[in-house]
mmCIF file of N, CA and C in Angstrom:
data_model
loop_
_atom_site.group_PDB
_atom_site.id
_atom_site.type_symbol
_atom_site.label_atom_id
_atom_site.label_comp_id
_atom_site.label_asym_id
_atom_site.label_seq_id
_atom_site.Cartn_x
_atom_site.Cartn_y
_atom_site.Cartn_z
ATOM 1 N N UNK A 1 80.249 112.615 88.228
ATOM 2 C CA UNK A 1 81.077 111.629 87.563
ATOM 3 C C UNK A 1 82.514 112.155 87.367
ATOM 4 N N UNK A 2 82.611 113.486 87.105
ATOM 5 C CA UNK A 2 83.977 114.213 86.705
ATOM 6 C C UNK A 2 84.878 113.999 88.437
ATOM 7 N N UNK A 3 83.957 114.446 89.324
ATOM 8 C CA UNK A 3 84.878 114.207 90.537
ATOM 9 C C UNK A 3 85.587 113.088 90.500
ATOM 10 N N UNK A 4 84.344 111.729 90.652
ATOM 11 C CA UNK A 4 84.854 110.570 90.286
ATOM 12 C C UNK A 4 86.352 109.955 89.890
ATOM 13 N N UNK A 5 86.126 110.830 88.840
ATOM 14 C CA UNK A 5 87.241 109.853 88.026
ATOM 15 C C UNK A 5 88.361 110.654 88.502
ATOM 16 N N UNK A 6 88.384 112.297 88.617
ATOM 17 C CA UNK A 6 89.734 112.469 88.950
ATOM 18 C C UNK A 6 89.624 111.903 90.514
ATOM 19 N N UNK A 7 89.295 111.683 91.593
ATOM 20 C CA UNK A 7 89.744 110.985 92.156
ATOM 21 C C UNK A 7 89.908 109.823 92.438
ATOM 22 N N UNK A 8 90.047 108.879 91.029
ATOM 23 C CA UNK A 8 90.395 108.180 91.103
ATOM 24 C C UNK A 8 91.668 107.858 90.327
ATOM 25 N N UNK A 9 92.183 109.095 89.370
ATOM 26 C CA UNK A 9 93.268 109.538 88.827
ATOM 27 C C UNK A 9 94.150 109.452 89.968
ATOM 28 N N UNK A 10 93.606 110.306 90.959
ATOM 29 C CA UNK A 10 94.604 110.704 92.484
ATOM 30 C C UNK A 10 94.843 109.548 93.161
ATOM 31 N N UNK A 11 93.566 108.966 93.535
ATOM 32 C CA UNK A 11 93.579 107.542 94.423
ATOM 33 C C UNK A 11 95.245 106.565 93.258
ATOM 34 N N UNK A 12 95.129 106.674 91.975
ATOM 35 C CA UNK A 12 95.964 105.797 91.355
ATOM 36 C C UNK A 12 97.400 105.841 91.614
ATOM 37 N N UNK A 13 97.737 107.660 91.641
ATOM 38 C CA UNK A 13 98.696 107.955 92.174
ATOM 39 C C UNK A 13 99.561 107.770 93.720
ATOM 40 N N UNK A 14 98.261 107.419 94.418
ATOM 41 C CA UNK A 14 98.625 107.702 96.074
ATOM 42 C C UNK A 14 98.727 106.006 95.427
ATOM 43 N N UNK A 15 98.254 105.145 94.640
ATOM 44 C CA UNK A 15 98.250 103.107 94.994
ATOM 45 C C UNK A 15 99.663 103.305 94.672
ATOM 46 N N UNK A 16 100.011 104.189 93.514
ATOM 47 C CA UNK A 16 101.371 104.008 93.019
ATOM 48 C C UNK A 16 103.198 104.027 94.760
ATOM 49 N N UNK A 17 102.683 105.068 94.744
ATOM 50 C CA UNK A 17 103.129 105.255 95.973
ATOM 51 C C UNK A 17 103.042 104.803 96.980
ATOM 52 N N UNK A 18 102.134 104.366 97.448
ATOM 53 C CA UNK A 18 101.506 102.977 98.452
ATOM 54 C C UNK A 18 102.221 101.808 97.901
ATOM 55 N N UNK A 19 102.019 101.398 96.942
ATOM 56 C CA UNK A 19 102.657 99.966 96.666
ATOM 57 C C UNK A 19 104.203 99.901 96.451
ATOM 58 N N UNK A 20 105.169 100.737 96.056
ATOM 59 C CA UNK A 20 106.331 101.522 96.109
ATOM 60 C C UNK A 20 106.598 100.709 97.156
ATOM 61 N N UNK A 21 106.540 101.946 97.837
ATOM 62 C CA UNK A 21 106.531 101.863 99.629
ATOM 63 C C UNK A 21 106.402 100.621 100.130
ATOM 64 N N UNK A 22 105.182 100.110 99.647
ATOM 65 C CA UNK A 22 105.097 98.352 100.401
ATOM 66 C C UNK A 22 106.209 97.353 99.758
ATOM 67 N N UNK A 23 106.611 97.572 98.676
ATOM 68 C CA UNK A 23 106.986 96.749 98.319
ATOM 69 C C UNK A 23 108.672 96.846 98.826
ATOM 70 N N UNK A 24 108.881 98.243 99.096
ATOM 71 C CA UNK A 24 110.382 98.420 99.573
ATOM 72 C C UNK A 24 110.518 98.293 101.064
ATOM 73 N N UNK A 25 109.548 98.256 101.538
ATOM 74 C CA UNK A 25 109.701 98.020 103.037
ATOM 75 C C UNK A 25 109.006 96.411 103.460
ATOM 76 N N UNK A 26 108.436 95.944 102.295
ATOM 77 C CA UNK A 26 108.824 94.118 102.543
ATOM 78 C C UNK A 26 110.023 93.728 102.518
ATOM 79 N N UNK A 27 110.399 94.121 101.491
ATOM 80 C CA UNK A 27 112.052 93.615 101.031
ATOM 81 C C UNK A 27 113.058 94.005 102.392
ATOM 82 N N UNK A 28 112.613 94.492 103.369
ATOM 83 C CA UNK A 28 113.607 94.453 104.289
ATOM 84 C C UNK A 28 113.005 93.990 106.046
ATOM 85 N N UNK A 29 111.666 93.418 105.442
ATOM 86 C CA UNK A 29 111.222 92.677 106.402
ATOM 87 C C UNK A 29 110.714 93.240 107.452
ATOM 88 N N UNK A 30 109.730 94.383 107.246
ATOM 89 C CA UNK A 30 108.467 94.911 107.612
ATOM 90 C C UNK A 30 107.876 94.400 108.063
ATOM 91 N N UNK A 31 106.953 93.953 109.255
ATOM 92 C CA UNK A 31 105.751 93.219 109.040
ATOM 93 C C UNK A 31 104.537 93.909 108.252
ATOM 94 N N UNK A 32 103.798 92.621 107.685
ATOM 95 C CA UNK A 32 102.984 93.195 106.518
ATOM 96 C C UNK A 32 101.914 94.628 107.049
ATOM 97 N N UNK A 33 100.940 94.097 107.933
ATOM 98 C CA UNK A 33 100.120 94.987 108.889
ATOM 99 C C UNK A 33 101.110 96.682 108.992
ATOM 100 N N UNK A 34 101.853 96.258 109.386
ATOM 101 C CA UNK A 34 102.926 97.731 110.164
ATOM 102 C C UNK A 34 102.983 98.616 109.279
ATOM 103 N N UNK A 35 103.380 97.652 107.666
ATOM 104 C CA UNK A 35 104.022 97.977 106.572
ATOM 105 C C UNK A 35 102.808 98.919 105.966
ATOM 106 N N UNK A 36 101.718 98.450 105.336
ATOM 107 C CA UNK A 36 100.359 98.559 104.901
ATOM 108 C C UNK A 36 100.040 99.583 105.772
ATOM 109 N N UNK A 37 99.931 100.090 107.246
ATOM 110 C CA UNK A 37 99.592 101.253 108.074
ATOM 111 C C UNK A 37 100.947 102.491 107.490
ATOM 112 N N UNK A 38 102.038 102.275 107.374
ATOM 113 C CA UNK A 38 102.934 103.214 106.935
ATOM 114 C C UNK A 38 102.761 103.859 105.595
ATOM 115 N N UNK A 39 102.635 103.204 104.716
ATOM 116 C CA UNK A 39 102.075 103.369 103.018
ATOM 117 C C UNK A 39 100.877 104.522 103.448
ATOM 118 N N UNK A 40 99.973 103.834 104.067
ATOM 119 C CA UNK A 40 99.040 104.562 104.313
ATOM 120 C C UNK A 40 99.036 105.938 104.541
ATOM 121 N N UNK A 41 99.522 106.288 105.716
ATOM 122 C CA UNK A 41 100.277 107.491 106.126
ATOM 123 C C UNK A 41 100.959 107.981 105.259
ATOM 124 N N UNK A 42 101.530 107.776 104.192
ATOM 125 C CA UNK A 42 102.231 108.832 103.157
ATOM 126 C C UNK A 42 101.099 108.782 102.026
ATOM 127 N N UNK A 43 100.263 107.874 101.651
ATOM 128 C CA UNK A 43 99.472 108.075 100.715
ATOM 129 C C UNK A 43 98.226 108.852 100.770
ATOM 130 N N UNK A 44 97.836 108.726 102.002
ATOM 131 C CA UNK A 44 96.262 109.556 102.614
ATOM 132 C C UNK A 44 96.893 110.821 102.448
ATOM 133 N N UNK A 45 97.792 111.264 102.797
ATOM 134 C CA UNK A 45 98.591 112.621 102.686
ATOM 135 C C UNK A 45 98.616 112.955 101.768
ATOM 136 N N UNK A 46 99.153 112.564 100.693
ATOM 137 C CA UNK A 46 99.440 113.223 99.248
ATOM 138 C C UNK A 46 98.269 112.990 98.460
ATOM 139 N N UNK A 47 97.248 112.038 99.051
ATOM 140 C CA UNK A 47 96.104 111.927 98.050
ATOM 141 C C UNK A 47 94.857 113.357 99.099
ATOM 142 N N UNK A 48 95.085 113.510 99.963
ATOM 143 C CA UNK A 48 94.444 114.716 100.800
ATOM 144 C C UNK A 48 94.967 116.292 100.247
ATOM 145 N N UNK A 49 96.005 116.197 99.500
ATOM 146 C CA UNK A 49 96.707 117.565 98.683
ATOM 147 C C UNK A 49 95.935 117.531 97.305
ATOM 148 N N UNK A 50 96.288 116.568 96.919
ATOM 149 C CA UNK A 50 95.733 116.510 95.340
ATOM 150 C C UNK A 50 94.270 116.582 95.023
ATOM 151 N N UNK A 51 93.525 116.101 96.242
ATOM 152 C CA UNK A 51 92.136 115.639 96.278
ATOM 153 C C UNK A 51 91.913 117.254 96.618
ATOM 154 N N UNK A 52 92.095 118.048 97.239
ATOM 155 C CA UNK A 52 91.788 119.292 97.917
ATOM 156 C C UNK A 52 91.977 119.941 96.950
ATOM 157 N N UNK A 53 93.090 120.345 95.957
ATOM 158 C CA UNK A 53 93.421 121.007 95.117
ATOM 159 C C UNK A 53 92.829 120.677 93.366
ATOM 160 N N UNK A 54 93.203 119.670 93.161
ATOM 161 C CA UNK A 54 92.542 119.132 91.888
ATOM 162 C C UNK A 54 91.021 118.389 91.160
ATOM 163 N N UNK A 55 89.919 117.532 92.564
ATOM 164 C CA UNK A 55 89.358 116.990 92.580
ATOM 165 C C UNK A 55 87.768 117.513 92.979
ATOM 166 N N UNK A 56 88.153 118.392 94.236
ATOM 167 C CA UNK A 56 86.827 119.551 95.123
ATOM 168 C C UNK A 56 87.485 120.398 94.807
ATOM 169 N N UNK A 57 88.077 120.783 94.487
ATOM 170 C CA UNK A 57 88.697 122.956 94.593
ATOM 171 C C UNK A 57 88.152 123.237 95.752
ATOM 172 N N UNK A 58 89.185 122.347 96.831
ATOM 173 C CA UNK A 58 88.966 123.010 98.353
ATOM 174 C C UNK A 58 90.119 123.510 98.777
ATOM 175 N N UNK A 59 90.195 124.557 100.254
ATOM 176 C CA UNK A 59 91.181 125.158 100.549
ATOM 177 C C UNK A 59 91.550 123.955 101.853
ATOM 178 N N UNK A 60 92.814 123.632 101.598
ATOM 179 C CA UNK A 60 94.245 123.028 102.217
ATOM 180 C C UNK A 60 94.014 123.533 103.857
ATOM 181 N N UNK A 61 93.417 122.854 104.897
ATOM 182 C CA UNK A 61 93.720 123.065 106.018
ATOM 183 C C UNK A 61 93.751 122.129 106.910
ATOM 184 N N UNK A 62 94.234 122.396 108.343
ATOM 185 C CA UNK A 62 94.617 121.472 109.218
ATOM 186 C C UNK A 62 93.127 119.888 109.313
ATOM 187 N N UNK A 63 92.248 121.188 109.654
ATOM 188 C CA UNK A 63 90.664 120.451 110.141
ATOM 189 C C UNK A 63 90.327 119.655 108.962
ATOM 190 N N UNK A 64 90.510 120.002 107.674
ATOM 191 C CA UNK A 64 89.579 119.338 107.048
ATOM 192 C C UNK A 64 90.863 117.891 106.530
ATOM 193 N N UNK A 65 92.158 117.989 106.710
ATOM 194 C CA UNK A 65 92.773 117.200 106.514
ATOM 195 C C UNK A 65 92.772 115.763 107.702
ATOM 196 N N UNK A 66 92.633 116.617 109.075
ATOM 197 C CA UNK A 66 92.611 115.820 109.779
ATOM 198 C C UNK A 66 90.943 114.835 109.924
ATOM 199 N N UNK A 67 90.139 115.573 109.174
ATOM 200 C CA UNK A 67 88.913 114.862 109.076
ATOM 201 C C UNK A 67 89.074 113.598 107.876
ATOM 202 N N UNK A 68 90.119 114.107 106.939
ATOM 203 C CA UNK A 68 90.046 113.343 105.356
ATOM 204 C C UNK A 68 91.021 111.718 106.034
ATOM 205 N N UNK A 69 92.103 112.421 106.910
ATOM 206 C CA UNK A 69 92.764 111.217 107.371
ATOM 207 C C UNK A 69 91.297 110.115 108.115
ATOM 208 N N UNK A 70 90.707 110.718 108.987
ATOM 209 C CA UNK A 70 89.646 110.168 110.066
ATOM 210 C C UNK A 70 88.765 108.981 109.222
ATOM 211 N N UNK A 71 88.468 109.609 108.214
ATOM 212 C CA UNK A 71 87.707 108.966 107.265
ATOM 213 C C UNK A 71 88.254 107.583 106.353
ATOM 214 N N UNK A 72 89.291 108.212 106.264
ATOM 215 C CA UNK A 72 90.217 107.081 105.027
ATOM 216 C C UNK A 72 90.779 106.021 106.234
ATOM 217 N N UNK A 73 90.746 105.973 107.284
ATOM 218 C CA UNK A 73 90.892 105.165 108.542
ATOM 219 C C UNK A 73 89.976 103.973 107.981
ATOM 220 N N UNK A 74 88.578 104.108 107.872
ATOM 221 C CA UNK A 74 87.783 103.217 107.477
ATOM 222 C C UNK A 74 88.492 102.530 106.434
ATOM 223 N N UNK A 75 88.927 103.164 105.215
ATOM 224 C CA UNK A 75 88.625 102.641 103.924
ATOM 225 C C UNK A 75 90.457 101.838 104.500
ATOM 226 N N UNK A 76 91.407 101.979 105.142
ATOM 227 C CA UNK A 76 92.487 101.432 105.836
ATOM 228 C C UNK A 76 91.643 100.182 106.524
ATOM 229 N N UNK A 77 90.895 100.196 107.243
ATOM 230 C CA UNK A 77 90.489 98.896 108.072
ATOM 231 C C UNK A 77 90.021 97.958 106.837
ATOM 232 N N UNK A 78 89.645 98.153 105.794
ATOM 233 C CA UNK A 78 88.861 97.602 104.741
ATOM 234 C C UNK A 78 89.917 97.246 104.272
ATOM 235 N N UNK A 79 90.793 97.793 103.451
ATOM 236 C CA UNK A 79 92.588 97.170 103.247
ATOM 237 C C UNK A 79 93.296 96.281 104.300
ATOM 238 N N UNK A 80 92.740 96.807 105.800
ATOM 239 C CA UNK A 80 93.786 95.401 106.261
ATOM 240 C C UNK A 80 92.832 93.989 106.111
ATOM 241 N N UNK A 81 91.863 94.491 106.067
ATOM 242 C CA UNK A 81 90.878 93.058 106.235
ATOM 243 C C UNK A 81 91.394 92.338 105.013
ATOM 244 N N UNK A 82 91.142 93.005 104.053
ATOM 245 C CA UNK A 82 91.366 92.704 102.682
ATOM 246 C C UNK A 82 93.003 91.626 102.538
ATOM 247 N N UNK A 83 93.791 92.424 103.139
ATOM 248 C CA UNK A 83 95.094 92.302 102.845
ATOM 249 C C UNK A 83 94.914 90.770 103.981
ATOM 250 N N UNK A 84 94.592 90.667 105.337
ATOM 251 C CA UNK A 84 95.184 89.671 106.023
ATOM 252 C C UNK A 84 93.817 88.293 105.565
ATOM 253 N N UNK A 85 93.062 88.667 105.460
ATOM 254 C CA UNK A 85 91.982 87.684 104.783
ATOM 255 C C UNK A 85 92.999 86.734 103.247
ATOM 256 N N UNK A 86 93.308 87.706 102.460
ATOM 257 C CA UNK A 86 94.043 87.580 101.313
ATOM 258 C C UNK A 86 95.528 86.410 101.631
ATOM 259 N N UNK A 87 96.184 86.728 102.832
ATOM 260 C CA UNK A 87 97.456 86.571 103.366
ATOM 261 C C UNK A 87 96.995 84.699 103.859
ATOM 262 N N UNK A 88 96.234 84.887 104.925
ATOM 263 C CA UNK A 88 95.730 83.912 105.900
ATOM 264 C C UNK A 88 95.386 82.347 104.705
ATOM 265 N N UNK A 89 94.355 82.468 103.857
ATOM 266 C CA UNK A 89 94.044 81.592 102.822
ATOM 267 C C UNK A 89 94.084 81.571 101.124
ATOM 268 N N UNK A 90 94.826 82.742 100.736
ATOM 269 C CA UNK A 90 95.194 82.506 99.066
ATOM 270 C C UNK A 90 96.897 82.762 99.033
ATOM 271 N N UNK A 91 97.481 82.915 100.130
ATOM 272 C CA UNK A 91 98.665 82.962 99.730
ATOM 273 C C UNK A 91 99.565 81.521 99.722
ATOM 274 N N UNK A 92 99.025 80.536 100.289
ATOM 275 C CA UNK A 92 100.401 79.282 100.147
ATOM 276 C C UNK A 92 99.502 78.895 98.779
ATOM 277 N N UNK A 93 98.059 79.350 98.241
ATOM 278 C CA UNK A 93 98.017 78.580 96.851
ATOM 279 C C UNK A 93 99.347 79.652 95.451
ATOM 280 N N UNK A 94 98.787 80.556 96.315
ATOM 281 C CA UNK A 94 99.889 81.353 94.887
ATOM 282 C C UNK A 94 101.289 81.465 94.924
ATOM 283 N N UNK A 95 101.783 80.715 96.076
ATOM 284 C CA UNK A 95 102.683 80.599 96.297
ATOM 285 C C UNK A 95 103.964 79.559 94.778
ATOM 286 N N UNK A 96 102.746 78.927 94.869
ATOM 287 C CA UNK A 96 103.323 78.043 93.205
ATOM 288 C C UNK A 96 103.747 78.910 92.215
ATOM 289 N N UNK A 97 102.875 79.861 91.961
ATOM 290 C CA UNK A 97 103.688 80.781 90.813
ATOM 291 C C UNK A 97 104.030 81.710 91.102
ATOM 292 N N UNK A 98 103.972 82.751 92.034
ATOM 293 C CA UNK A 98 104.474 83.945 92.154
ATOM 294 C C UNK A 98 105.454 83.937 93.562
ATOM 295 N N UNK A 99 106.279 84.682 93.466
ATOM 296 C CA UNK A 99 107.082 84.804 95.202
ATOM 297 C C UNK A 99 106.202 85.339 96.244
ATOM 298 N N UNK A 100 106.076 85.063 97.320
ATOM 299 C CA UNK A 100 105.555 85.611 98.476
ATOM 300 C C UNK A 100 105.542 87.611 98.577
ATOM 301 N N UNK A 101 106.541 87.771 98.080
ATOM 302 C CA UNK A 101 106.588 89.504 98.319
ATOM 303 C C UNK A 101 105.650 90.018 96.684
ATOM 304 N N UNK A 102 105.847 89.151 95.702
ATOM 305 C CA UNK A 102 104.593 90.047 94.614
ATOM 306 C C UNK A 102 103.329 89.199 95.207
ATOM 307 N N UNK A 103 102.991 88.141 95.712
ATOM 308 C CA UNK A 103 101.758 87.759 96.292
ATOM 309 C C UNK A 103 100.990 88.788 97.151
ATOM 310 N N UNK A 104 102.126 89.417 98.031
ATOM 311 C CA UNK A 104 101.693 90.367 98.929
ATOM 312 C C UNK A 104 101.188 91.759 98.087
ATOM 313 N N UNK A 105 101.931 92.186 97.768
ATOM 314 C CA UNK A 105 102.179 93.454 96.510
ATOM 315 C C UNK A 105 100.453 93.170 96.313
ATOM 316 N N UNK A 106 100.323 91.953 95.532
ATOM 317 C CA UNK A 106 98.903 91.676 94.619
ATOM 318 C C UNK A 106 97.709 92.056 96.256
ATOM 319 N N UNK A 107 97.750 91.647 96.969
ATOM 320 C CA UNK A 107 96.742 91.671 97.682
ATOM 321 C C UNK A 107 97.049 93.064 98.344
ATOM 322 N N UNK A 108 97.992 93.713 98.545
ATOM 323 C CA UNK A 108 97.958 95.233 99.406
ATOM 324 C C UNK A 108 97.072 95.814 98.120
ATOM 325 N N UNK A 109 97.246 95.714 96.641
ATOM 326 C CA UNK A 109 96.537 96.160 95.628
ATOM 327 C C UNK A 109 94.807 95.560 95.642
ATOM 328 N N UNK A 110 94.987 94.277 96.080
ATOM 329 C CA UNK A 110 93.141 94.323 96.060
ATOM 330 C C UNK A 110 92.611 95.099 97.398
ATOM 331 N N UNK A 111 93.216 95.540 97.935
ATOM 332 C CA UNK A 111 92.820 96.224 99.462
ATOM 333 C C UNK A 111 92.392 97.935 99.087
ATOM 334 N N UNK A 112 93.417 98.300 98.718
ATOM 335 C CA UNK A 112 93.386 99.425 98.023
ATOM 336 C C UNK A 112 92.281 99.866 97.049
ATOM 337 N N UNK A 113 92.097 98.765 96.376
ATOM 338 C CA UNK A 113 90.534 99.238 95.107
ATOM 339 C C UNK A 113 89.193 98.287 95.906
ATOM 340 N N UNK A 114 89.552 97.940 97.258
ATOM 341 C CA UNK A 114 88.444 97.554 97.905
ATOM 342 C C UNK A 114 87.888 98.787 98.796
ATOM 343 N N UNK A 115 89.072 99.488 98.954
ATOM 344 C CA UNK A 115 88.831 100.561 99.952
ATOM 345 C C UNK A 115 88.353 101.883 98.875
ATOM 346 N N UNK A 116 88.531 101.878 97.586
ATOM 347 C CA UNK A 116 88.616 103.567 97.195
ATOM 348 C C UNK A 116 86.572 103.595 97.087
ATOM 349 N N UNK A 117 85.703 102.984 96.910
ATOM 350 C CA UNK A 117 84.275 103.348 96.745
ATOM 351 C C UNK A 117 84.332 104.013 98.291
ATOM 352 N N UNK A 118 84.783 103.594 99.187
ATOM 353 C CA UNK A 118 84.002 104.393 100.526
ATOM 354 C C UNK A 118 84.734 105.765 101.253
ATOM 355 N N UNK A 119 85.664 105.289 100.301
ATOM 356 C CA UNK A 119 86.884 106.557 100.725
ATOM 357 C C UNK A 119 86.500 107.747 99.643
ATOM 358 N N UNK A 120 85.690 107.761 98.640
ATOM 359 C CA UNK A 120 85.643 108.861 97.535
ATOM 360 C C UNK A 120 83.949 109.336 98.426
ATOM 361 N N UNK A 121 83.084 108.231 99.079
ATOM 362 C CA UNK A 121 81.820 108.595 99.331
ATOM 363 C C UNK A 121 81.844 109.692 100.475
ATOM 364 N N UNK A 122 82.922 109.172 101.867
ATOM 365 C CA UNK A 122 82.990 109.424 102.902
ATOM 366 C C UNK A 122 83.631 111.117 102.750
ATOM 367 N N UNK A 123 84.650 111.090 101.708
ATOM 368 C CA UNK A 123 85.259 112.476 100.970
ATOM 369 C C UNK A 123 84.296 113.369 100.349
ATOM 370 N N UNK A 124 83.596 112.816 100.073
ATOM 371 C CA UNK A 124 82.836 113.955 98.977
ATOM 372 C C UNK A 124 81.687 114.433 99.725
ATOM 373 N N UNK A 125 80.862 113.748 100.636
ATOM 374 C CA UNK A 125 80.211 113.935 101.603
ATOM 375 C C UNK A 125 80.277 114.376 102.891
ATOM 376 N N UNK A 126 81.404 113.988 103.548
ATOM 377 C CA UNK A 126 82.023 114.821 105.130
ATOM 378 C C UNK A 126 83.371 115.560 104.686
ATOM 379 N N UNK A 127 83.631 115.712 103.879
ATOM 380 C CA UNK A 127 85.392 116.411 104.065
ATOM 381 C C UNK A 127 85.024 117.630 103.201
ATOM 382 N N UNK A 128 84.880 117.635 101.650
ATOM 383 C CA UNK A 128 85.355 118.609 100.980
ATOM 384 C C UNK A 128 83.510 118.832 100.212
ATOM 385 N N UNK A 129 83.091 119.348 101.485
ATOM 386 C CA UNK A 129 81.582 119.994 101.417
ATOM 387 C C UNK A 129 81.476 121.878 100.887
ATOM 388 N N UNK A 130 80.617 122.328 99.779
ATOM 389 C CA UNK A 130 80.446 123.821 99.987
ATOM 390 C C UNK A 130 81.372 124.532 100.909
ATOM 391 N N UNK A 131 81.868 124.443 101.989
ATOM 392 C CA UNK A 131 82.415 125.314 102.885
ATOM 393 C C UNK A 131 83.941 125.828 102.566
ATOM 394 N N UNK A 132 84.295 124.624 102.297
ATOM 395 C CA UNK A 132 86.197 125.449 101.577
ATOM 396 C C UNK A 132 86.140 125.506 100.369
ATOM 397 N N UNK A 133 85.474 125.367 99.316
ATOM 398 C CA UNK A 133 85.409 126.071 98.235
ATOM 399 C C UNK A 133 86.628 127.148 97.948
ATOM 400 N N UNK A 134 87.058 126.527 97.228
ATOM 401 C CA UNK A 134 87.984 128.382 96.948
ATOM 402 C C UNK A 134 87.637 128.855 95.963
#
């Protein structure tokens, strides 16, 4: 349970930064998909430091990072689904009250806490196993 939650302390930090990011690279007319794969790429990163260091007390290396990216790929396909499912049929209703760029914002955010259950399972089970322990 203690893993848990700090990585989901971490996961909060990498949404913080993820949504940042999305939201500054809508505003200059990103496409959403492109946009949502870029976030990604800076957030799997800094949540693969923090998660290694603060979450498993694992040691920081190429292999097991490039496995943590491999993995969080999934819990990314689960965010775009999320995000263009979200886009395709609830966005001209919310369009009435909110602007199109926090509509988006709102759904890159339900993508994100759709994706963190398989991204903490796939982590704790194939990435940061007994072996790097420090």
């Amino acid at each position: 349970m203690r893993q848990f939650v700090l990585f989901s302390c971490v996961g909060v930090l990498g949404s913080i930064s993820n949504l940042v990011c999305f939201y500054f690279l809508q505003l200059f007319g990103v496409q959403y998909i492109l946009n949502a794969c870029l976030c990604f790429c800076i957030a799997v990163s800094q949540n693969y430091i923090l998660n290694s260091l603060l979450t498993f007390s694992y040691t920081i290396c190429v292999r097991a990072y490039l496995l943590y990216v491999s993995v969080n790929i999934f819990g990314l396909g689960i965010n775009l689904i999320v995000l263009f499912v979200c886009q395709k049929f609830m966005l001209s209703t919310l369009l009435a009250f909110i602007t199109k760029n926090h509509a988006m914002l709102l759904f890159q955010a339900l993508g994100i806490v759709c994706a963190m259950v398989s991204n903490f399972c796939l982590s704790k089970f194939f990435i940061f196993t007994k072996g790097g322990k420090q």
